[in-house]
mmCIF file with all atom_site columns, C-alpha atoms in Angstrom:
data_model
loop_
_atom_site.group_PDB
_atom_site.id
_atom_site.type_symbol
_atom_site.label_atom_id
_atom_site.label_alt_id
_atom_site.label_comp_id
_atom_site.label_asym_id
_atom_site.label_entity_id
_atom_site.label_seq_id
_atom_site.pdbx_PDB_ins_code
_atom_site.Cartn_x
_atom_site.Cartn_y
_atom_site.Cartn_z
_atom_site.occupancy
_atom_site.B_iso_or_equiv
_atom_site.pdbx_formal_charge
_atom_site.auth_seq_id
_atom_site.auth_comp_id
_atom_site.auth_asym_id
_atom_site.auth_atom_id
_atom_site.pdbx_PDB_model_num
ATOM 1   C CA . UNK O 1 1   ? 91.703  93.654  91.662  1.00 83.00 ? 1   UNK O CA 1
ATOM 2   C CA . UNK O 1 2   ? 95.453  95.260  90.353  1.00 86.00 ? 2   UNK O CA 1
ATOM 3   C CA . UNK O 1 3   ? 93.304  97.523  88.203  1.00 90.00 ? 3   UNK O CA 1
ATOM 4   C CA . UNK O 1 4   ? 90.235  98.547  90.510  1.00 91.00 ? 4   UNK O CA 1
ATOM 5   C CA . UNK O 1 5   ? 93.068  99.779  93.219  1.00 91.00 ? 5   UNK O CA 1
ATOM 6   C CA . UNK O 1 6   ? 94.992  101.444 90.424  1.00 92.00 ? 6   UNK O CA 1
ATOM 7   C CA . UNK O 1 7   ? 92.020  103.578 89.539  1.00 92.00 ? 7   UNK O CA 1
ATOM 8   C CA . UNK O 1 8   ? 91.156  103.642 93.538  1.00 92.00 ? 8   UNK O CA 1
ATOM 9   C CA . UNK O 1 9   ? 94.152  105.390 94.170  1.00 93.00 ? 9   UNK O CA 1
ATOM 10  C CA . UNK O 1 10  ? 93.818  107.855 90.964  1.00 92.00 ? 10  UNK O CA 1
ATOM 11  C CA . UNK O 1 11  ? 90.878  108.669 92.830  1.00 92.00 ? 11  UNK O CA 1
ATOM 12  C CA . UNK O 1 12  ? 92.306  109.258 96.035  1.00 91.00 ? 12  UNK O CA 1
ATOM 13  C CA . UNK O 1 13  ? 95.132  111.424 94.488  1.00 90.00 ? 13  UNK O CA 1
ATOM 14  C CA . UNK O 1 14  ? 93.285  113.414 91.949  1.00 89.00 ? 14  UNK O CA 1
ATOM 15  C CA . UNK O 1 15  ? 89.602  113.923 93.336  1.00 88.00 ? 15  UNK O CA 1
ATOM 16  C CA . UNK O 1 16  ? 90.166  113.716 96.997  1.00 88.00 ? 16  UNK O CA 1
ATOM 17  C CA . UNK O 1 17  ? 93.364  115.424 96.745  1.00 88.00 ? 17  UNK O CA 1
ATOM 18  C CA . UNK O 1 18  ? 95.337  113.178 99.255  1.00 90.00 ? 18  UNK O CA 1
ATOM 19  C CA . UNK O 1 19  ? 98.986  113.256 99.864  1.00 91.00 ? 19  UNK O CA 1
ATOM 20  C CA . UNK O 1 20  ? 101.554 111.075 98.297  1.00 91.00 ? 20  UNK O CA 1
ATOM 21  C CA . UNK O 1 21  ? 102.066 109.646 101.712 1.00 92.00 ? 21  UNK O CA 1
ATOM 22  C CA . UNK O 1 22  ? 98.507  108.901 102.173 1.00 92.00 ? 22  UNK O CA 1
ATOM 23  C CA . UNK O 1 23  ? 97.704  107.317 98.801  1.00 92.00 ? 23  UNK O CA 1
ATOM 24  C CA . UNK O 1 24  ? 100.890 105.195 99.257  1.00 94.00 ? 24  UNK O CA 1
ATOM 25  C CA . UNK O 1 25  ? 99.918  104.161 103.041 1.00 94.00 ? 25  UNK O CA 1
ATOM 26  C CA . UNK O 1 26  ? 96.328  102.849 101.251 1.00 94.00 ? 26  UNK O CA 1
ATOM 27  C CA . UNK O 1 27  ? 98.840  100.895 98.175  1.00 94.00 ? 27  UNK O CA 1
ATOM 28  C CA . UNK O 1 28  ? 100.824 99.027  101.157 1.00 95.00 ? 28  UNK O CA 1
ATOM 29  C CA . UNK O 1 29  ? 97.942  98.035  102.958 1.00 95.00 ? 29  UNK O CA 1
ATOM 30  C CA . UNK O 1 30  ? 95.901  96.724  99.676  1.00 94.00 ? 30  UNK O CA 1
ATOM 31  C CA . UNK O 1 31  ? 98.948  95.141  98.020  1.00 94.00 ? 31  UNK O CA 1
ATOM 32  C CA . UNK O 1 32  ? 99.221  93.354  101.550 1.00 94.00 ? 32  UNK O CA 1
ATOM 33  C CA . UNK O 1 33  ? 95.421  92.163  101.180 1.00 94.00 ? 33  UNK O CA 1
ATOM 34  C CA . UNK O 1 34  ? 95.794  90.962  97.861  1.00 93.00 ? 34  UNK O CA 1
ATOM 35  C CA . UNK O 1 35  ? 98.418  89.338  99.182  1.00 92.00 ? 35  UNK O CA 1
ATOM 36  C CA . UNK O 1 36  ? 96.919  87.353  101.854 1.00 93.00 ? 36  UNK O CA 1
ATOM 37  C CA . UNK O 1 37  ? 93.931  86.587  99.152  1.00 92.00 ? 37  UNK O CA 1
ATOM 38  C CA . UNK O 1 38  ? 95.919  85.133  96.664  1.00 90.00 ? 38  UNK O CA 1
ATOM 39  C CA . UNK O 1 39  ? 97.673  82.264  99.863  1.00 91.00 ? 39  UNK O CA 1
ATOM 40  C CA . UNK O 1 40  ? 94.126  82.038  101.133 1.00 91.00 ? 40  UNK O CA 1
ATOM 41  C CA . UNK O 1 41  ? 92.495  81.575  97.993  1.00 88.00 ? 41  UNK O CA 1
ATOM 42  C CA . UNK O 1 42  ? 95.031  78.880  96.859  1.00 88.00 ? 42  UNK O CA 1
ATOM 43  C CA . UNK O 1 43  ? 96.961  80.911  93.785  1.00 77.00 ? 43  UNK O CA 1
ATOM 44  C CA . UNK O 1 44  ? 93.278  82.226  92.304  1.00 80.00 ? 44  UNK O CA 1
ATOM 45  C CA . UNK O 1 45  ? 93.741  86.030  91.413  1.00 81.00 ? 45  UNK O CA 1
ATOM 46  C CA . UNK O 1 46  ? 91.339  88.095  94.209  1.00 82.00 ? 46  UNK O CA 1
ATOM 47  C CA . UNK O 1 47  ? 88.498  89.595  92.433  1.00 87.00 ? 47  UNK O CA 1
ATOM 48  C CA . UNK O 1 48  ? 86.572  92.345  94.990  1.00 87.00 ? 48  UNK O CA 1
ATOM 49  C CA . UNK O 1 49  ? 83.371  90.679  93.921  1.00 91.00 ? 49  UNK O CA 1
ATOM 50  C CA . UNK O 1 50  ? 84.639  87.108  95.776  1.00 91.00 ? 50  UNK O CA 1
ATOM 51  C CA . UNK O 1 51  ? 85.782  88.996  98.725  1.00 92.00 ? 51  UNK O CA 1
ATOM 52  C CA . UNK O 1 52  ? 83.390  88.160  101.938 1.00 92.00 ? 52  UNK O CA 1
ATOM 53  C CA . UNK O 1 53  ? 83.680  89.138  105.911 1.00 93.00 ? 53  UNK O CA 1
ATOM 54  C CA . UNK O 1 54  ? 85.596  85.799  106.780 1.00 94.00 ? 54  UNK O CA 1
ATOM 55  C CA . UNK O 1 55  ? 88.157  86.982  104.054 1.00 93.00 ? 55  UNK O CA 1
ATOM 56  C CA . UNK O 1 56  ? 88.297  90.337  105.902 1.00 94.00 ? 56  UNK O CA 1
ATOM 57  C CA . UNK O 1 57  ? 88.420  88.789  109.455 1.00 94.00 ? 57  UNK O CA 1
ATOM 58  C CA . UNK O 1 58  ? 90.793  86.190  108.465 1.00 94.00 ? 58  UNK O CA 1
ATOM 59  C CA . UNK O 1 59  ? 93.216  88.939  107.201 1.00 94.00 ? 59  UNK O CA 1
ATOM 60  C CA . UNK O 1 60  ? 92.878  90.785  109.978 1.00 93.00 ? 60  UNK O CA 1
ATOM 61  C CA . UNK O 1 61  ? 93.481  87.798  112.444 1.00 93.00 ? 61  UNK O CA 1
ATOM 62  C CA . UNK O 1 62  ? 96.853  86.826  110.195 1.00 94.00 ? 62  UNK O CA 1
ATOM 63  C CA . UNK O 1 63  ? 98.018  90.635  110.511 1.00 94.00 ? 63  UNK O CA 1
ATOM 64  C CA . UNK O 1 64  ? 97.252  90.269  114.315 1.00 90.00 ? 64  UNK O CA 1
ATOM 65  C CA . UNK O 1 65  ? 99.601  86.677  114.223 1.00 92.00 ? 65  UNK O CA 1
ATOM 66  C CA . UNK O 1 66  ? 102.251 88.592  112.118 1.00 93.00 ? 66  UNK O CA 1
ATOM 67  C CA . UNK O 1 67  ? 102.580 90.994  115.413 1.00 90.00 ? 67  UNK O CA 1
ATOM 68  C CA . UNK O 1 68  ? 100.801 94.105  114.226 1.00 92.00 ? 68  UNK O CA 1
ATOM 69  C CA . UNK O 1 69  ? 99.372  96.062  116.835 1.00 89.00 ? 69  UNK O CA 1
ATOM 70  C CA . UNK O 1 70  ? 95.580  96.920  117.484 1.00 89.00 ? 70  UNK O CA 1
ATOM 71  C CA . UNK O 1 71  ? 96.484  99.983  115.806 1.00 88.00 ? 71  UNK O CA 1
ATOM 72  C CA . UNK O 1 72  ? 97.700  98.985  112.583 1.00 91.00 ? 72  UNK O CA 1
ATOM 73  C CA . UNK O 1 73  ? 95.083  96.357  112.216 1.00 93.00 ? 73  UNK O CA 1
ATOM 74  C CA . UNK O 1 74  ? 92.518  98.984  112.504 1.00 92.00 ? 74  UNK O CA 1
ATOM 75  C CA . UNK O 1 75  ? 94.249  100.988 110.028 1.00 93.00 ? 75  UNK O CA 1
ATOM 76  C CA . UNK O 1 76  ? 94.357  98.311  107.443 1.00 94.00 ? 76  UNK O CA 1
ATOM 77  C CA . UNK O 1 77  ? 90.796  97.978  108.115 1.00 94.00 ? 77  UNK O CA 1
ATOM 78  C CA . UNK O 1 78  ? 89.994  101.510 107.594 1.00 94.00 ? 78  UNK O CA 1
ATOM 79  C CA . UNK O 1 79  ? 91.965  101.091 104.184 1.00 94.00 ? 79  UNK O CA 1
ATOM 80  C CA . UNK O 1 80  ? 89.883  97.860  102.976 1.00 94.00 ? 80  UNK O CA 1
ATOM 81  C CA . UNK O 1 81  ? 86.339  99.597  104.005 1.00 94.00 ? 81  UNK O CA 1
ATOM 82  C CA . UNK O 1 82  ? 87.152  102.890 102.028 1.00 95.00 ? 82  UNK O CA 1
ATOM 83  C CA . UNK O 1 83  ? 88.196  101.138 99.191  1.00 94.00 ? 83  UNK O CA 1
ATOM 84  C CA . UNK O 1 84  ? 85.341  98.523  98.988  1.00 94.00 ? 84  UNK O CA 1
ATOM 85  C CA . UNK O 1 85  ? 82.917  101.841 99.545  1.00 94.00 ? 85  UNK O CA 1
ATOM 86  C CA . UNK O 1 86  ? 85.081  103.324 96.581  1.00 93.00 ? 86  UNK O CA 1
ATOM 87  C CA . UNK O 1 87  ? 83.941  100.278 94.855  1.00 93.00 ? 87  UNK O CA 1
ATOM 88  C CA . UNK O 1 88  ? 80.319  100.024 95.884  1.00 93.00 ? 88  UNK O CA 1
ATOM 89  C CA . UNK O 1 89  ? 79.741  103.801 94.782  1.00 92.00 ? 89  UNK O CA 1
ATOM 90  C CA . UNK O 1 90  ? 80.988  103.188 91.385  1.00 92.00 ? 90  UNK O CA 1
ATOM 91  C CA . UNK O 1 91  ? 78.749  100.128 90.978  1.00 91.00 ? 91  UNK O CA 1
ATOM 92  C CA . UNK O 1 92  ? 81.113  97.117  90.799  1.00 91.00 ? 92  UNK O CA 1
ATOM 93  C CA . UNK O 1 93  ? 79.790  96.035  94.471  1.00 89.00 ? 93  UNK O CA 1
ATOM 94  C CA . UNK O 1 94  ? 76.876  95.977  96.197  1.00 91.00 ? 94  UNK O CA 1
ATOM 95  C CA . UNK O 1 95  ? 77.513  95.612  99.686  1.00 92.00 ? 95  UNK O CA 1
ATOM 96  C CA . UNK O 1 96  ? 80.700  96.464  101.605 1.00 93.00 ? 96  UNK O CA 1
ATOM 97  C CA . UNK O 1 97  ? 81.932  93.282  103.166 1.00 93.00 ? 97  UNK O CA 1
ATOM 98  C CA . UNK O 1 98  ? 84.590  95.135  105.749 1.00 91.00 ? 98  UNK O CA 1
ATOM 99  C CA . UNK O 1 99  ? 81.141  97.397  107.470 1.00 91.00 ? 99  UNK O CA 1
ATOM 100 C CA . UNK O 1 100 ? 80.261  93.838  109.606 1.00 88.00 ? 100 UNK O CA 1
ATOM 101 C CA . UNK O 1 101 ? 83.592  93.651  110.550 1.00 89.00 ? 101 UNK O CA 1
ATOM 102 C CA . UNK O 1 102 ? 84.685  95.580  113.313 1.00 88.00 ? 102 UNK O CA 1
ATOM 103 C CA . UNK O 1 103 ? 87.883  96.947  114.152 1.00 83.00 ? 103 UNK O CA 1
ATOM 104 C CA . UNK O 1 104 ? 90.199  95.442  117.015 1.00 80.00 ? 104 UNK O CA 1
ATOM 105 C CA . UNK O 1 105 ? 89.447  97.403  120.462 1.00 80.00 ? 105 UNK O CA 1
ATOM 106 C CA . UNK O 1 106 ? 92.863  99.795  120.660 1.00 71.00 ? 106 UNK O CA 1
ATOM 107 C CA . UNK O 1 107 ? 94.665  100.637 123.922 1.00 69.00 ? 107 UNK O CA 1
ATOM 108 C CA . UNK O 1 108 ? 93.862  104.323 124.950 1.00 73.00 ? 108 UNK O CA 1
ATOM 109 C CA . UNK O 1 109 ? 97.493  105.808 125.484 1.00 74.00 ? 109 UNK O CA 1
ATOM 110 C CA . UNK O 1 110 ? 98.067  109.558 126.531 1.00 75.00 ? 110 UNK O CA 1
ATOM 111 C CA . UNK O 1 111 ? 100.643 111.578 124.350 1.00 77.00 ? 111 UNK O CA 1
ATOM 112 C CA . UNK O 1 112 ? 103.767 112.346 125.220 1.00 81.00 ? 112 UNK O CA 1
ATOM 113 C CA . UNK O 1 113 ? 104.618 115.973 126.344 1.00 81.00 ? 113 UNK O CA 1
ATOM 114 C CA . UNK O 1 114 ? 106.189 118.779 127.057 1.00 80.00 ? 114 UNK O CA 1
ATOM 115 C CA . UNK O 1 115 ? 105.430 120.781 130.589 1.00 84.00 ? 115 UNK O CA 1
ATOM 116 C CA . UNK O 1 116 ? 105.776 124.156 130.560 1.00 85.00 ? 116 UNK O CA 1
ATOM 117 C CA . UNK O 1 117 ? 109.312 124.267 131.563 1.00 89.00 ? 117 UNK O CA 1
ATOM 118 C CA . UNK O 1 118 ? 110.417 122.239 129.055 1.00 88.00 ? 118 UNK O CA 1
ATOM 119 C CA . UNK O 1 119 ? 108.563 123.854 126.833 1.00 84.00 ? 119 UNK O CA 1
ATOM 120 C CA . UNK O 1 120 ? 110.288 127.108 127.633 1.00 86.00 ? 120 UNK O CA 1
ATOM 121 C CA . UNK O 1 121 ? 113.362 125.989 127.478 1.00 90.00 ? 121 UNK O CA 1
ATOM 122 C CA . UNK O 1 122 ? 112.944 123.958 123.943 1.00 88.00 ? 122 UNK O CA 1
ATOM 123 C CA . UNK O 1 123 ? 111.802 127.651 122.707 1.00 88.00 ? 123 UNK O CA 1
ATOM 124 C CA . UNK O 1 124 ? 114.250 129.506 124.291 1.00 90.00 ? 124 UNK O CA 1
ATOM 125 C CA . UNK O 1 125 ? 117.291 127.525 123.245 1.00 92.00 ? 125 UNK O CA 1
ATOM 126 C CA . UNK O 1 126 ? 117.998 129.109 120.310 1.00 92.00 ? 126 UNK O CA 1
ATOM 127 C CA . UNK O 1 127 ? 120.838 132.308 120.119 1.00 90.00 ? 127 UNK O CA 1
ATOM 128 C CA . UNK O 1 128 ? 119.360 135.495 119.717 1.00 89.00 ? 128 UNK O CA 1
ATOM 129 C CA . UNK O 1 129 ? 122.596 136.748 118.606 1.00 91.00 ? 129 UNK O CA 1
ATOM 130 C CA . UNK O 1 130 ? 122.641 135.256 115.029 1.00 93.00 ? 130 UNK O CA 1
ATOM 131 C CA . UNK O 1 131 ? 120.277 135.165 112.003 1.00 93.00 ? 131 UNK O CA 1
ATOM 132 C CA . UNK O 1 132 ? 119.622 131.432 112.649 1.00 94.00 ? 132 UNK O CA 1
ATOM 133 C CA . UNK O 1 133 ? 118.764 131.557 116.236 1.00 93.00 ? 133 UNK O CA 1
ATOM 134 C CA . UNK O 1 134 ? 116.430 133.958 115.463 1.00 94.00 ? 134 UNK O CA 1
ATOM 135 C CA . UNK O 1 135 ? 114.725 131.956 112.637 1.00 94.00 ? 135 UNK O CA 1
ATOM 136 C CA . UNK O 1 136 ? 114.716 128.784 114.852 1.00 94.00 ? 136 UNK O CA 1
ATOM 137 C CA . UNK O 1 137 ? 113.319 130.746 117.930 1.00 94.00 ? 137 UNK O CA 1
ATOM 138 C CA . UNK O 1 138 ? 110.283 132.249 115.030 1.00 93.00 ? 138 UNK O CA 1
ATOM 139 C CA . UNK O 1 139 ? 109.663 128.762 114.281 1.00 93.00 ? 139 UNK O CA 1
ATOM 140 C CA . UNK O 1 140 ? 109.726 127.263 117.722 1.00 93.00 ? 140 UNK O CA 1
ATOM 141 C CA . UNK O 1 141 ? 107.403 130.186 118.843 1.00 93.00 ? 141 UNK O CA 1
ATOM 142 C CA . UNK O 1 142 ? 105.155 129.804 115.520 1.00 93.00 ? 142 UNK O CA 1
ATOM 143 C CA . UNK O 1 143 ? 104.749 126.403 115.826 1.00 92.00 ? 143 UNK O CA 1
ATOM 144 C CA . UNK O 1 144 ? 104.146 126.079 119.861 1.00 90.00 ? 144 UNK O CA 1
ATOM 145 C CA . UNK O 1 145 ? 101.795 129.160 119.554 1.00 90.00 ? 145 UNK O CA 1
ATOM 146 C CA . UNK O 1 146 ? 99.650  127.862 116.944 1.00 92.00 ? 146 UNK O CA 1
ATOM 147 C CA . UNK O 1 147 ? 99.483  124.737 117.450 1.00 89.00 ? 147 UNK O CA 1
ATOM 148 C CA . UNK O 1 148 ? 99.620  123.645 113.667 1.00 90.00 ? 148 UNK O CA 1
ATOM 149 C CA . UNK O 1 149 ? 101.230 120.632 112.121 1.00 89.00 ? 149 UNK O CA 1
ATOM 150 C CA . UNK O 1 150 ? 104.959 120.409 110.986 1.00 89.00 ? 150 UNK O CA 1
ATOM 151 C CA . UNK O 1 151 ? 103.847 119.616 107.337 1.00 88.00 ? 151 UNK O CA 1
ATOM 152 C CA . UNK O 1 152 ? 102.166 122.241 107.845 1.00 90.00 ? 152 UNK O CA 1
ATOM 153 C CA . UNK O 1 153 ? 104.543 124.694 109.438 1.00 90.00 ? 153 UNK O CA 1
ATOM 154 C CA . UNK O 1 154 ? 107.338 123.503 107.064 1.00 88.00 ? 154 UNK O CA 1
ATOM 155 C CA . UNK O 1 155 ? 104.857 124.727 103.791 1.00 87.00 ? 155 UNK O CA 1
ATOM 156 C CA . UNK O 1 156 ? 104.319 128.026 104.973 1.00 89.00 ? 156 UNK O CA 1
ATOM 157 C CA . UNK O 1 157 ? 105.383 130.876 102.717 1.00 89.00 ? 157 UNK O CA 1
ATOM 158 C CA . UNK O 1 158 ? 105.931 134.387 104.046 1.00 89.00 ? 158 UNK O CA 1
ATOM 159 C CA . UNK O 1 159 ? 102.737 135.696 102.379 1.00 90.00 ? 159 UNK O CA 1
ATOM 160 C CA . UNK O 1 160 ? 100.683 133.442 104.953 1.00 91.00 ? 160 UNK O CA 1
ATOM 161 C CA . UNK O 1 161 ? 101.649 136.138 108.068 1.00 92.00 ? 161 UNK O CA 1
ATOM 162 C CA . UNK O 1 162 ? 99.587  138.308 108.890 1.00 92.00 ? 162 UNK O CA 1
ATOM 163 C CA . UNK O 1 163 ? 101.816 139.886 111.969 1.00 92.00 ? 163 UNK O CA 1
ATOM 164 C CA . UNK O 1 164 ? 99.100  143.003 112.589 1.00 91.00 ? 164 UNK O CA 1
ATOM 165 C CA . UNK O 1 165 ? 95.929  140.699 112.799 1.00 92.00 ? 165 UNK O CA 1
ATOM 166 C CA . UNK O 1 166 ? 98.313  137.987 114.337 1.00 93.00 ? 166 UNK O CA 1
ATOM 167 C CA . UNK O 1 167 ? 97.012  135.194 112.156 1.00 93.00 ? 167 UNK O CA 1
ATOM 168 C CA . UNK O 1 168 ? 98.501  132.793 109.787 1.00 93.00 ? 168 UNK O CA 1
ATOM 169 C CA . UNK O 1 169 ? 96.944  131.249 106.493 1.00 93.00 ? 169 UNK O CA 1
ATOM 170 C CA . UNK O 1 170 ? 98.056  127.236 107.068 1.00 91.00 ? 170 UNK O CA 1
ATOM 171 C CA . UNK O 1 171 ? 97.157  124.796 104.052 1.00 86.00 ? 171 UNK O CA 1
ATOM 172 C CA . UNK O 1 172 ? 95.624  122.046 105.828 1.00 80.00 ? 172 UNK O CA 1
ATOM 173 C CA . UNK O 1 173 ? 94.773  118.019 104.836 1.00 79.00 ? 173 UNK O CA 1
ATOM 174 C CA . UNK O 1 174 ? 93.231  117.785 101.466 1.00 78.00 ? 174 UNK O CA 1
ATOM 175 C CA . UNK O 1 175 ? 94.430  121.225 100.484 1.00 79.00 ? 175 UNK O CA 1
ATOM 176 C CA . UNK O 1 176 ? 91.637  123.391 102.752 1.00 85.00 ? 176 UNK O CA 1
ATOM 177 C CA . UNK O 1 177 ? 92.925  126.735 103.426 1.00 88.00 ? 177 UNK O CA 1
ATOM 178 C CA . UNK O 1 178 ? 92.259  128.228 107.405 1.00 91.00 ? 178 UNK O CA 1
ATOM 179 C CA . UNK O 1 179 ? 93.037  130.946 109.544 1.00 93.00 ? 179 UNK O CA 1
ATOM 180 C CA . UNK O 1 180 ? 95.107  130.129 112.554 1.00 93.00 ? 180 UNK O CA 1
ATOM 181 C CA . UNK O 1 181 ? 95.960  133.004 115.241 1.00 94.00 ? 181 UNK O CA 1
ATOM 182 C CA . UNK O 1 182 ? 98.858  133.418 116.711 1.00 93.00 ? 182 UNK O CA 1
ATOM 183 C CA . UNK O 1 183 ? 99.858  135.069 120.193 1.00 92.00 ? 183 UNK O CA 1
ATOM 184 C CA . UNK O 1 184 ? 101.878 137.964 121.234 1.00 93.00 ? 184 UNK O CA 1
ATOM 185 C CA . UNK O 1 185 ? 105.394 136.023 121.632 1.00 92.00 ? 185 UNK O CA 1
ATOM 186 C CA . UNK O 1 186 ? 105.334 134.433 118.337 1.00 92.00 ? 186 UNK O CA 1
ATOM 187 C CA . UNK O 1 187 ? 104.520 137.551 116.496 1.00 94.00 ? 187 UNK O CA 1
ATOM 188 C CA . UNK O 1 188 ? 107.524 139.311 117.853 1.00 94.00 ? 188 UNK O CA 1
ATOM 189 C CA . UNK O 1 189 ? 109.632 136.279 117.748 1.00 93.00 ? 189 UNK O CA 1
ATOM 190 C CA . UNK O 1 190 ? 108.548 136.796 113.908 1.00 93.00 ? 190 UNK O CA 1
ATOM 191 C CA . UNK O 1 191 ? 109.219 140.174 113.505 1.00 94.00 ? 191 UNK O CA 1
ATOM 192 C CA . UNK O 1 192 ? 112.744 140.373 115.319 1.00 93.00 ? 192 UNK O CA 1
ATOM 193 C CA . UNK O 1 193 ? 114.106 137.887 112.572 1.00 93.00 ? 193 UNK O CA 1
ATOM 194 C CA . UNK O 1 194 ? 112.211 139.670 109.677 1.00 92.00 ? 194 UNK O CA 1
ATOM 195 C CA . UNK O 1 195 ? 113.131 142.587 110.850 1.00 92.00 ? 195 UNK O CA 1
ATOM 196 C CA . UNK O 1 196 ? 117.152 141.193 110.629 1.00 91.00 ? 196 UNK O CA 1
ATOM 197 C CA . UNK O 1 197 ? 116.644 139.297 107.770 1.00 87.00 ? 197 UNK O CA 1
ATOM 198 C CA . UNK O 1 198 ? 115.988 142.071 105.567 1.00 76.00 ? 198 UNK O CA 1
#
């Protein structure tokens, strides 16, 4: 199985273009499977071809027993069924043993935060006397305006502004390219500290 994960996550790096972080996420939670295959199993090395839905169920019960939450279990889950797909579209299965197995039900939470006051003030803290404050008020400003993510905040490069149209070019998951606009505030915000910065 060591090899058919190996080239799994060649895919997963080279064709779908995931990021390190991603394809390393997948590694943990199929080292962690094979694993739990090789107690279960008795010491016999875990082939994908022996691997049923009691395999995947009982892995999923011992993650549950080892105190991972609903949402981690689901996640591992998600892992095993794209990788057995991975393995059913290159021919070595037929079936995918992890589709009849369905994922523990998760606990709806709502995110955490910021009202508009705080939200104010968190942009506003910065100085607006010094080069820095002014960069950290043109990133607060950027980032609460648009709405991106801070992966993809932190990549940006200055060519990406577009301060007249009001838009920004953000490199997204898997390396898709997309227009995000901007308002008013943040395009000033950007402006004063290019404007400074020379």
């Amino acid at each position: 199985m060591r090899t058919a994960v190996a080239q799994f996550l060649t895919h997963l790096s080279r064709e779908r273009r995931l990021s390190p972080h991603t394809c390393r996420a997948y590694q943990t939670d199929l080292d962690q499977f094979q694993g739990f295959l090789q107690r279960r199993w008795e010491g016999d090395p875990p082939v994908p071809e022996r691997v049923s839905r009691d395999d995947i169920r009982a892995f999923l019960g011992d993650l549950n027993a080892s105190g991972f939450g609903p949402r981690s279990v689901a996640r591992k889950l998600a892992s095993l069924r794209t990788f057995l797909s991975y393995l059913c579209r290159t021919g070595r299965l037929e079936r995918n043993p992890a589709q009849q197995v369905r994922p523990p039900k998760r606990v709806k939470s709502l995110p955490v935060h910021l009202d508009l006051v705080e939200a104010a003030q968190a942009v506003e803290a910065p100085s607006p006397n010094t080069l820095l404050g002014l960069r950290d008020r043109a990133i607060l400003e950027l980032f609460y305006s648009s709405g991106i993510r801070l992966r993809e905040l932190t990549g940006l490069v200055l060519d990406a502004l577009d301060l007249e149209g009001q838009l920004v070019r953000v490199l997204g998951k898997g390396g898709r390219e997309r227009l995000v606009p901007i308002g008013q505030q943040a395009r000033q915000a950007l402006q004063n500290y290019l404007q400074r910065r020379g």
